[in-house]
Short mmCIF file of C-alpha atoms in Angstrom, two decimals:
data_model
loop_
_atom_site.label_atom_id
_atom_site.label_comp_id
_atom_site.label_asym_id
_atom_site.label_seq_id
_atom_site.Cartn_x
_atom_site.Cartn_y
_atom_site.Cartn_z
CA MET A 1 117.37 100.59 52.19
CA SER A 2 119.79 103.36 51.08
CA ARG A 3 123.43 103.23 52.07
CA ALA A 4 126.06 105.99 52.12
CA LEU A 5 129.81 105.52 52.65
CA LEU A 6 130.66 107.84 55.58
CA LEU A 7 134.00 106.99 57.03
CA LEU A 8 137.08 104.86 56.79
CA PHE A 9 138.35 103.19 59.94
CA ALA A 10 141.66 101.89 58.59
CA PRO A 11 143.73 102.57 61.76
CA ALA A 12 141.25 101.01 64.03
CA PHE A 13 140.89 98.06 61.79
CA VAL A 14 144.61 97.35 61.73
CA ALA A 15 144.76 97.69 65.52
CA ALA A 16 141.93 95.23 65.86
CA GLN A 17 144.03 92.53 64.18
CA ASN A 18 146.50 92.31 67.13
CA LEU A 19 144.69 90.35 69.85
CA PRO A 20 146.61 89.83 73.08
CA VAL A 21 147.40 86.23 73.87
CA LEU A 22 144.75 84.47 75.96
CA GLY A 23 145.33 85.07 79.68
CA ASP A 24 147.60 88.09 79.14
CA ALA A 25 146.54 90.84 81.54
CA ASP A 26 147.11 93.38 78.78
CA ARG A 27 146.61 96.95 80.02
CA SER A 28 145.14 97.89 76.67
CA THR A 29 142.06 95.74 77.21
CA LEU A 30 138.90 97.76 77.96
CA SER A 31 137.78 97.44 81.55
CA PRO A 32 134.63 95.31 82.02
CA LEU A 33 132.68 98.42 83.05
CA MET A 34 133.63 100.30 79.97
CA GLU A 35 133.01 97.17 77.80
CA ARG A 36 129.46 96.91 79.15
CA LYS A 37 128.83 100.61 78.68
CA LEU A 38 130.05 100.48 75.15
CA GLY A 39 127.79 97.45 74.42
CA GLU A 40 124.74 99.24 75.84
CA GLU A 41 125.53 102.38 73.74
CA VAL A 42 125.55 100.32 70.52
CA MET A 43 122.44 98.46 71.67
CA ARG A 44 120.54 101.76 72.03
CA ASP A 45 121.28 102.48 68.40
CA ILE A 46 120.27 99.01 67.34
CA ARG A 47 117.01 99.08 69.29
CA ARG A 48 115.95 102.19 67.43
CA ASP A 49 116.58 100.66 64.03
CA ARG A 50 113.67 99.45 62.10
CA ASP A 51 115.35 96.16 61.40
CA TYR A 52 115.79 95.30 65.12
CA MET A 53 113.21 92.56 65.65
CA ASN A 54 111.35 93.73 68.69
CA ASP A 55 109.10 90.66 68.74
CA GLY A 56 108.08 89.19 72.10
CA PRO A 57 107.96 85.48 71.28
CA LEU A 58 111.20 85.72 69.29
CA LEU A 59 113.17 87.55 72.01
CA GLU A 60 111.72 85.18 74.73
CA TYR A 61 112.86 82.15 72.72
CA LEU A 62 116.36 83.45 71.95
CA ASN A 63 116.98 84.53 75.53
CA ASN A 64 115.69 81.26 77.14
CA PHE A 65 117.68 79.30 74.54
CA GLY A 66 120.87 81.39 74.85
CA ASN A 67 120.78 81.55 78.56
CA LYS A 68 120.33 77.75 78.76
CA LEU A 69 123.72 77.68 77.09
CA VAL A 70 125.20 80.21 79.56
CA LEU A 71 123.77 78.29 82.57
CA ALA A 72 125.50 75.09 81.40
CA ARG A 73 128.83 76.92 81.94
CA PRO A 74 128.28 79.77 84.44
CA ASP A 75 131.89 80.66 84.40
CA VAL A 76 131.42 82.12 80.84
CA ARG A 77 130.00 85.24 82.53
CA GLY A 78 133.63 85.93 83.55
CA GLU A 79 134.94 88.06 86.32
CA ALA A 80 132.54 90.85 85.29
CA ASN A 81 129.56 88.52 85.67
CA PHE A 82 127.94 89.76 82.44
CA ASP A 83 124.17 89.29 81.87
CA PHE A 84 123.83 87.97 78.39
CA PHE A 85 121.19 89.36 76.08
CA PHE A 86 120.25 87.67 72.77
CA PHE A 87 118.38 89.34 69.93
CA ALA A 88 117.69 89.20 66.21
CA VAL A 89 117.82 91.66 63.38
CA ARG A 90 115.94 91.44 60.08
CA ASP A 91 118.42 90.55 57.48
CA PRO A 92 118.48 87.46 55.14
CA VAL A 93 122.30 87.45 55.17
CA LEU A 94 123.73 84.56 57.22
CA ASN A 95 125.58 86.22 60.08
CA ALA A 96 125.71 86.50 63.91
CA PHE A 97 127.85 88.82 66.06
CA ALA A 98 128.90 89.45 69.62
CA LEU A 99 129.08 92.95 71.10
CA PRO A 100 131.05 93.86 74.22
CA GLY A 101 129.44 93.24 77.50
CA GLY A 102 127.35 90.14 76.68
CA PHE A 103 125.09 91.26 73.85
CA ILE A 104 124.76 88.66 71.07
CA GLY A 105 122.85 89.24 67.85
CA VAL A 106 121.77 86.85 65.09
CA HIS A 107 120.42 87.65 61.70
CA SER A 108 116.97 86.35 60.72
CA GLY A 109 118.61 84.63 57.77
CA LEU A 110 120.85 82.56 59.98
CA ILE A 111 117.89 81.40 62.13
CA LEU A 112 116.17 80.13 58.98
CA ALA A 113 119.30 78.49 57.66
CA ALA A 114 119.94 76.57 60.86
CA GLN A 115 118.62 73.06 60.23
CA SER A 116 118.53 72.06 63.88
CA GLU A 117 118.58 73.55 67.32
CA SER A 118 122.05 72.17 67.80
CA GLU A 119 123.24 74.18 64.82
CA LEU A 120 121.71 77.42 66.12
CA ALA A 121 123.19 76.50 69.51
CA ALA A 122 126.63 76.09 67.93
CA VAL A 123 126.56 79.54 66.58
CA LEU A 124 125.34 81.16 69.82
CA ALA A 125 127.89 79.14 71.83
CA HIS A 126 130.69 80.28 69.53
CA GLU A 127 129.56 83.93 70.07
CA ILE A 128 129.43 83.34 73.74
CA GLY A 129 133.01 82.28 73.49
CA HIS A 130 133.98 85.59 72.00
CA VAL A 131 132.30 87.43 74.82
CA THR A 132 133.98 85.22 77.39
CA GLN A 133 137.39 85.74 76.02
CA ARG A 134 136.68 89.46 75.72
CA HIS A 135 137.98 89.45 72.14
CA LEU A 136 136.18 92.63 71.19
CA ALA A 137 137.38 94.31 74.39
CA ARG A 138 140.94 93.38 73.52
CA MET A 139 140.55 94.62 69.98
CA LEU A 140 139.08 98.01 71.04
CA GLY A 141 141.42 98.29 74.00
CA GLN A 142 144.24 98.88 71.59
CA GLN A 143 143.05 102.56 71.55
CA LYS A 144 145.18 104.14 74.30
CA ASN A 145 142.86 106.88 75.56
CA ASP A 146 139.19 107.53 76.28
CA SER A 147 138.82 109.98 73.45
CA MET A 148 138.94 106.97 71.09
CA ILE A 149 135.86 105.37 72.64
CA ALA A 150 133.49 107.28 70.25
CA LEU A 151 135.49 105.76 67.36
CA ALA A 152 135.32 102.36 68.98
CA SER A 153 131.54 102.73 69.31
CA MET A 154 131.12 103.65 65.66
CA LEU A 155 133.44 100.78 64.71
CA LEU A 156 131.30 98.36 66.63
CA GLY A 157 128.29 99.65 64.92
CA ALA A 158 130.05 98.92 61.62
CA LEU A 159 130.75 95.28 62.75
CA VAL A 160 127.11 94.60 63.71
CA LEU A 161 124.59 93.78 60.98
CA ARG A 162 125.03 93.93 57.28
CA GLY A 163 127.33 95.59 54.79
CA SER A 164 129.78 95.42 51.94
CA GLY A 165 132.81 97.15 50.79
CA ASP A 166 136.59 97.12 51.39
CA ALA A 167 138.21 96.26 54.64
CA GLY A 168 137.96 99.18 57.08
CA ALA A 169 135.02 100.82 55.29
CA ALA A 170 132.09 101.61 57.62
CA ILE A 171 128.75 101.58 55.91
CA MET A 172 126.08 103.73 57.48
CA MET A 173 122.42 102.73 56.82
CA GLY A 174 120.65 105.78 55.55
CA GLY A 175 118.29 107.23 58.21
CA THR A 176 118.65 104.26 60.59
CA GLY A 177 121.35 105.50 62.95
CA PHE A 178 123.88 102.68 63.01
CA ALA A 179 126.50 101.26 60.73
CA MET A 180 127.27 97.91 59.14
CA GLN A 181 130.57 96.31 58.35
CA ARG A 182 131.37 92.80 57.32
CA GLN A 183 135.08 93.00 57.04
CA LEU A 184 136.26 93.46 60.64
CA SER A 185 137.13 89.94 61.44
CA PHE A 186 138.45 88.03 64.35
CA SER A 187 141.95 86.56 64.27
CA ARG A 188 142.37 82.79 63.78
CA ASP A 189 143.54 82.48 67.34
CA ALA A 190 140.40 84.14 68.57
CA GLU A 191 138.22 81.90 66.38
CA ARG A 192 139.91 78.76 67.80
CA GLU A 193 139.35 79.98 71.33
CA ALA A 194 135.65 80.63 70.69
CA ASP A 195 135.44 77.21 68.98
CA ARG A 196 136.89 75.47 72.06
CA ILE A 197 134.63 77.24 74.46
CA GLY A 198 131.54 76.79 72.23
CA LEU A 199 132.10 73.03 72.02
CA ALA A 200 132.37 72.77 75.81
CA ILE A 201 129.11 74.77 76.17
CA LEU A 202 127.40 72.60 73.57
CA GLY A 203 128.43 69.38 75.27
CA GLU A 204 127.42 70.48 78.72
CA SER A 205 124.04 71.88 77.68
CA GLY A 206 122.99 68.64 76.02
CA PHE A 207 123.22 69.67 72.32
CA GLU A 208 125.02 67.77 69.60
CA THR A 209 128.58 69.02 69.25
CA SER A 210 128.45 67.83 65.66
CA GLY A 211 126.14 70.76 65.07
CA MET A 212 129.11 73.05 64.90
CA VAL A 213 130.89 70.87 62.31
CA ALA A 214 127.65 70.58 60.24
CA PHE A 215 126.90 74.34 60.20
CA PHE A 216 130.46 75.43 59.50
CA GLY A 217 130.91 72.79 56.90
CA ARG A 218 127.77 73.99 55.02
CA LEU A 219 129.13 77.57 55.13
CA GLN A 220 132.42 76.48 53.83
CA SER A 221 130.73 74.49 50.92
CA ALA A 222 128.67 77.62 50.14
CA SER A 223 131.74 79.70 49.90
CA ARG A 224 133.43 77.20 47.50
CA ASN A 225 130.32 76.94 45.20
CA TYR A 226 129.61 80.70 45.16
CA SER A 227 133.04 82.38 45.30
CA ASP A 228 131.47 85.78 44.53
CA ALA A 229 128.96 85.39 47.42
CA VAL A 230 130.93 84.37 50.42
CA PRO A 231 128.49 83.95 53.42
CA ALA A 232 128.90 87.01 55.67
CA TYR A 233 129.56 84.88 58.71
CA LEU A 234 132.79 83.67 57.03
CA LEU A 235 133.89 87.30 56.52
CA THR A 236 133.60 88.25 60.21
CA HIS A 237 134.54 84.80 61.45
CA PRO A 238 137.34 83.44 59.24
CA LEU A 239 136.83 79.69 58.63
CA THR A 240 139.66 77.47 57.59
CA THR A 241 139.95 73.73 56.87
CA GLU A 242 142.26 73.51 59.91
CA ARG A 243 139.56 74.95 62.21
CA ILE A 244 136.92 72.40 61.07
CA ALA A 245 139.65 69.67 61.41
CA ASP A 246 140.38 70.88 64.93
CA ILE A 247 136.75 70.74 65.86
CA GLU A 248 136.30 67.29 64.41
CA ALA A 249 139.40 66.08 66.42
CA ARG A 250 137.88 67.40 69.59
CA ILE A 251 134.57 65.65 69.26
CA ARG A 252 135.90 62.44 67.64
CA ASP A 253 136.10 60.55 70.95
CA GLN A 254 132.92 61.99 72.44
CA ARG A 255 129.89 59.74 72.77
CA TYR A 256 127.30 60.61 70.28
CA ARG A 257 124.30 62.41 71.78
CA GLN A 258 121.12 63.10 69.92
CA HIS A 259 119.12 66.25 70.71
CA ALA A 260 115.50 66.44 69.71
CA ASP A 261 114.49 69.88 68.51
CA SER A 262 111.83 71.63 70.46
CA LEU A 263 108.52 72.59 68.95
CA ASP A 264 109.35 76.17 69.84
CA PHE A 265 112.29 76.04 67.46
CA GLN A 266 110.12 75.23 64.54
CA LEU A 267 107.40 77.79 65.55
CA ILE A 268 109.89 80.57 65.92
CA ARG A 269 111.56 79.77 62.63
CA ALA A 270 108.05 80.02 61.05
CA ARG A 271 107.44 83.37 62.80
CA VAL A 272 110.83 84.74 61.66
CA ARG A 273 110.06 83.68 58.11
CA VAL A 274 107.01 85.92 58.16
CA LEU A 275 108.60 88.72 60.08
CA GLN A 276 111.70 88.82 57.76
CA ASP A 277 109.69 90.16 54.95
CA THR A 278 106.04 91.37 55.47
CA SER A 279 105.60 92.81 52.03
CA GLU A 280 102.95 91.21 49.85
CA LYS A 281 105.63 89.32 47.88
CA GLY A 282 107.31 88.25 51.08
CA LEU A 283 104.11 86.92 52.54
CA ARG A 284 103.35 85.03 49.27
CA ASP A 285 106.80 83.50 49.37
CA ALA A 286 106.46 82.44 52.95
CA HIS A 287 102.99 80.96 52.15
CA LEU A 288 104.50 78.83 49.49
CA VAL A 289 107.25 77.56 51.92
CA PHE A 290 104.61 76.55 54.47
CA GLU A 291 102.41 74.91 51.84
CA ASN A 292 105.50 72.74 50.86
CA GLN A 293 106.13 71.97 54.53
CA LEU A 294 102.60 70.62 54.94
CA ARG A 295 103.36 68.02 52.16
CA LEU A 296 106.13 66.52 54.34
CA HIS A 297 103.57 65.08 56.71
CA VAL A 298 106.05 65.49 59.63
CA LYS A 299 104.42 66.42 62.86
CA GLN A 300 106.55 69.45 63.95
CA GLN A 301 106.78 70.68 60.40
CA THR A 302 103.00 70.51 60.04
CA VAL A 303 102.36 72.40 63.27
CA ALA A 304 104.96 75.10 62.34
CA ALA A 305 103.39 75.43 58.81
CA LYS A 306 99.91 75.96 60.08
CA TYR A 307 101.17 78.35 62.63
CA GLY A 308 103.01 80.28 59.87
CA LEU A 309 99.95 80.33 57.72
CA ALA A 310 97.90 81.62 60.68
CA PHE A 311 100.50 84.38 61.29
CA ILE A 312 100.36 85.35 57.59
CA ALA A 313 96.54 85.50 57.79
CA PHE A 314 96.79 87.70 60.97
CA LYS A 315 99.26 90.03 59.19
CA GLN A 316 96.66 90.32 56.39
CA ASN A 317 93.91 91.10 58.95
CA ALA A 318 92.04 87.88 58.09
CA TYR A 319 91.38 87.18 61.87
CA ASP A 320 88.78 84.45 61.37
CA LYS A 321 91.11 82.51 58.99
CA ALA A 322 94.04 83.14 61.41
CA GLU A 323 92.05 81.72 64.32
CA ARG A 324 91.04 78.66 62.40
CA LEU A 325 94.52 77.85 61.21
CA LEU A 326 95.93 78.43 64.73
CA THR A 327 93.37 76.09 66.23
CA GLU A 328 94.58 73.47 63.69
CA ALA A 329 98.15 74.09 64.57
CA SER A 330 97.42 73.77 68.32
CA ALA A 331 95.46 70.50 67.70
CA SER A 332 98.26 69.13 65.63
CA ALA A 333 100.70 69.96 68.40
CA ALA A 334 98.88 67.97 71.06
CA PRO A 335 99.95 66.47 73.44
CA ALA A 336 102.95 68.75 73.45
CA LYS A 337 103.24 71.30 76.19
CA SER A 338 101.88 74.77 75.77
CA SER A 339 103.99 77.17 73.71
CA LEU A 340 104.43 80.84 74.25
CA ALA A 341 104.41 81.41 70.43
CA LEU A 342 101.01 79.78 70.09
CA SER A 343 99.53 81.53 73.10
CA ASP A 344 100.91 84.90 72.01
CA LEU A 345 99.37 84.71 68.52
CA ASP A 346 96.06 83.64 69.93
CA ILE A 347 96.00 86.64 72.19
CA GLU A 348 97.05 88.95 69.31
CA ILE A 349 94.19 87.68 67.30
CA LYS A 350 91.67 88.22 70.13
CA LEU A 351 92.88 91.75 70.69
CA ALA A 352 92.90 92.66 67.08
CA SER A 353 89.30 91.48 66.67
CA ASN A 354 88.19 93.41 69.70
CA ARG A 355 87.59 90.37 71.98
CA THR A 356 89.34 91.83 75.05
CA ALA A 357 87.56 89.75 77.63
CA GLN A 358 88.62 86.53 75.90
CA ALA A 359 92.16 87.94 75.46
CA LEU A 360 92.36 88.75 79.20
CA LYS A 361 91.39 85.14 80.09
CA LEU A 362 94.09 83.77 77.79
CA ILE A 363 96.66 86.11 79.17
CA ALA A 364 95.86 85.12 82.69
CA THR A 365 96.47 81.43 81.85
CA ALA A 366 99.66 82.32 79.88
CA MET A 367 101.01 84.43 82.66
CA ASP A 368 100.70 81.47 85.00
CA GLU A 369 102.49 79.14 82.45
CA PHE A 370 105.16 81.80 81.51
CA PRO A 371 105.49 84.03 84.53
CA LEU A 372 108.76 85.64 83.29
CA ALA A 373 107.67 86.34 79.74
CA ARG A 374 108.00 90.11 79.08
CA SER A 375 105.74 89.77 76.07
CA MET A 376 102.84 88.66 78.34
CA ALA A 377 103.34 91.76 80.51
CA TYR A 378 102.94 93.91 77.38
CA GLN A 379 100.04 91.97 76.21
CA TYR A 380 98.30 92.24 79.68
CA ALA A 381 98.82 96.09 79.65
CA ASN A 382 97.48 96.42 76.16
CA ALA A 383 94.47 94.27 76.96
CA LEU A 384 93.67 96.23 80.05
CA ILE A 385 93.89 99.53 78.09
CA ALA A 386 91.75 98.09 75.31
CA ASP A 387 89.23 96.98 77.87
CA LYS A 388 89.09 100.51 79.29
CA GLN A 389 90.52 99.32 82.62
CA LEU A 390 92.80 102.30 82.64
CA ALA A 391 93.46 102.71 86.34
CA GLU A 392 94.38 99.06 86.62
CA ALA A 393 96.70 99.28 83.50
CA ALA A 394 98.38 102.30 84.96
CA ALA A 395 98.89 100.68 88.34
CA TYR A 396 100.27 97.53 86.78
CA LEU A 397 102.65 99.47 84.57
CA ARG A 398 103.92 101.59 87.40
CA GLU A 399 104.73 98.36 89.27
CA GLN A 400 106.40 96.90 86.16
CA SER A 401 108.45 100.15 85.71
CA GLN A 402 109.90 99.66 89.20
CA LEU A 403 110.78 96.11 88.54
CA TYR A 404 112.20 96.69 85.06
CA ARG A 405 113.75 100.17 85.18
CA GLN A 406 115.49 99.84 81.78
CA ASP A 407 112.29 98.80 79.89
CA ALA A 408 111.36 101.56 77.48
CA GLU A 409 108.33 99.69 76.19
CA ILE A 410 106.79 99.73 79.65
CA GLN A 411 107.11 103.62 79.72
CA ASP A 412 105.52 103.75 76.28
CA LEU A 413 102.56 101.67 77.43
CA LEU A 414 102.35 103.76 80.59
CA ALA A 415 102.16 106.94 78.48
CA LYS A 416 99.42 105.29 76.44
CA ALA A 417 97.39 104.45 79.56
CA TYR A 418 97.86 108.02 80.88
CA ALA A 419 96.79 109.49 77.52
CA ALA A 420 93.62 107.44 77.54
CA GLN A 421 92.92 108.83 80.97
CA GLY A 422 93.55 112.33 79.81
CA LYS A 423 96.49 112.78 82.29
CA GLN A 424 98.75 114.92 80.13
CA ALA A 425 101.47 115.71 82.55
CA LEU A 426 101.95 112.04 83.47
CA GLN A 427 101.70 111.00 79.83
CA HIS A 428 104.60 113.22 78.78
CA MET A 429 106.69 112.36 81.90
CA ALA A 430 106.41 108.68 80.81
CA LEU A 431 107.37 109.55 77.26
CA ALA A 432 110.39 111.40 78.56
CA GLU A 433 111.58 108.34 80.42
CA SER A 434 111.07 106.16 77.33
CA TYR A 435 113.21 108.57 75.26
CA ALA A 436 115.85 108.82 78.00
CA LEU A 437 116.11 105.01 78.20
CA THR A 438 116.67 104.77 74.42
CA GLY A 439 119.35 107.47 74.54
CA SER A 440 117.32 110.29 72.89
CA LEU A 441 118.00 112.95 75.50
CA PRO A 442 116.90 116.01 73.45
CA ALA A 443 113.42 114.39 72.74
CA ALA A 444 113.23 113.44 76.54
CA ILE A 445 113.96 117.07 77.51
CA ILE A 446 111.23 118.26 75.11
CA GLN A 447 108.73 115.93 76.52
CA LEU A 448 109.53 117.24 80.11
CA GLU A 449 109.06 120.82 78.82
CA ILE A 450 105.56 119.76 77.51
CA ALA A 451 104.86 118.02 80.84
CA ARG A 452 105.84 121.18 82.81
CA LYS A 453 103.27 123.24 80.75
CA ALA A 454 100.44 120.72 81.10
CA PRO A 455 97.34 122.14 82.77
CA ASP A 456 96.93 119.12 85.04
CA ALA A 457 100.53 119.15 86.50
CA GLN A 458 100.32 119.11 90.21
CA PHE A 459 102.81 120.66 92.63
CA TYR A 460 104.48 117.27 93.34
CA GLU A 461 104.65 116.41 89.63
CA GLN A 462 106.22 119.87 88.88
CA ALA A 463 108.88 119.21 91.46
CA VAL A 464 109.64 115.83 89.89
CA ILE A 465 109.66 117.25 86.44
CA ASP A 466 111.99 120.03 87.39
CA ALA A 467 114.48 117.69 89.08
CA ARG A 468 114.40 115.24 86.10
CA TYR A 469 114.77 118.09 83.61
CA ARG A 470 117.94 119.42 85.31
CA GLU A 471 119.37 115.93 85.42
CA LEU A 472 118.74 115.22 81.83
CA LYS A 473 120.00 118.65 80.73
CA GLU A 474 123.24 117.99 82.67
CA ARG A 475 123.60 114.63 81.02
CA TRP A 476 123.03 116.14 77.62
CA LYS A 477 125.59 118.88 78.28
CA ASP A 478 128.14 116.20 79.34
CA GLU A 479 127.49 114.18 76.19
CA GLN A 480 128.04 117.26 73.96
CA GLU A 481 131.30 118.04 75.80
CA ASP A 482 132.45 114.49 75.29
CA THR A 483 131.68 114.78 71.62
CA LYS A 484 133.59 118.06 71.30
CA ASN A 485 136.68 116.54 73.06
CA ARG A 486 136.83 113.54 70.76
#
């Protein structure tokens, strides 16, 4: 992926190093409302990037897992009562990051590097600590006026995923729309605060607090052994011997608690290993890892390896082989409870091999077992469309769009259903909503212009189109004015 050096943020970087003391009602801290808005703006860019891992089972696992940590200490939502959202980006570099407003991302490489769920929990709990203490809001709040929010937004983009270069240099990914920056790091005080909160979350959610020591210790060893390849996590989260000693001192008198990893943890790691690199070479490398796992003769590792091999076969369009391997994985998992990852892949295989009736039966069962899984809602809609049950698909998606008003994927599927029905005006209206939700207002406006000219646009639809067109044009005008004033 090409990279171009676009801008230096030295002043903002320097300001970011002066965090207010914990508990100080500093006026320079961003308001919770502005913090959330800023996080949402950055997330719109991230979601449009090709390395955002928009994978149903992965997102479902991370959010169930992350929100289990949040529920153990509900006070971490703070006075703003943030809704946390956990997601992954495709990048082999070991890193994780917190955005303002409760958005927490983790690199695929870190998920694969975590040797237990407690280690993954330690990283997420630490990032939750940064959100709870509003460390980024305090950093960015050093900018004294609203005209600096654009700079702050770009700076956050620089913080997010991957990068290199000198401190204060923002690296934009060519053609992807958001920037990467390793060097914007939290202060040592901020890191200790996040450690303290993270340890409390780990303990109260039933994970091993030693997972934090184990993971940070391994990162520190890596930095010693490879001084020219310091793990990215250490660049954005400075790690010192004192920090590790402080963590060890805090857990020394705690009763040891063993946490058994869930099967889903191993399945998701297998899925991530495939999704991280779906090139021919990447799939070959993943295949070799799974073959080696099978030789361990450990139950969970065996299930995950067969699942991973099934997923590779699916990616290679070898559906019969994928189904056979998945059946073996499911048999090896028994009598463990059902898994969304196993069910989702089974449905994907059925849909890809044009067995929609079977897919719909599987989906009905999965939706009973996982009623809140968004991936099942998407699978159900896709299956209805594939089965030519277009009216049912459109009715279901309209209902979902009312329940989940910020879900762009629902609008995309609704457009797909309308297109299959030949309803041009409704198709382009749905596409307009999808573009608007992802922040692409010019594209949304164009879709409404197309909808307005559609031969099947009725009087009521024309009125809706015109009202929405005026609203989006006004929003776009306001955004352009804001840009000029910055």
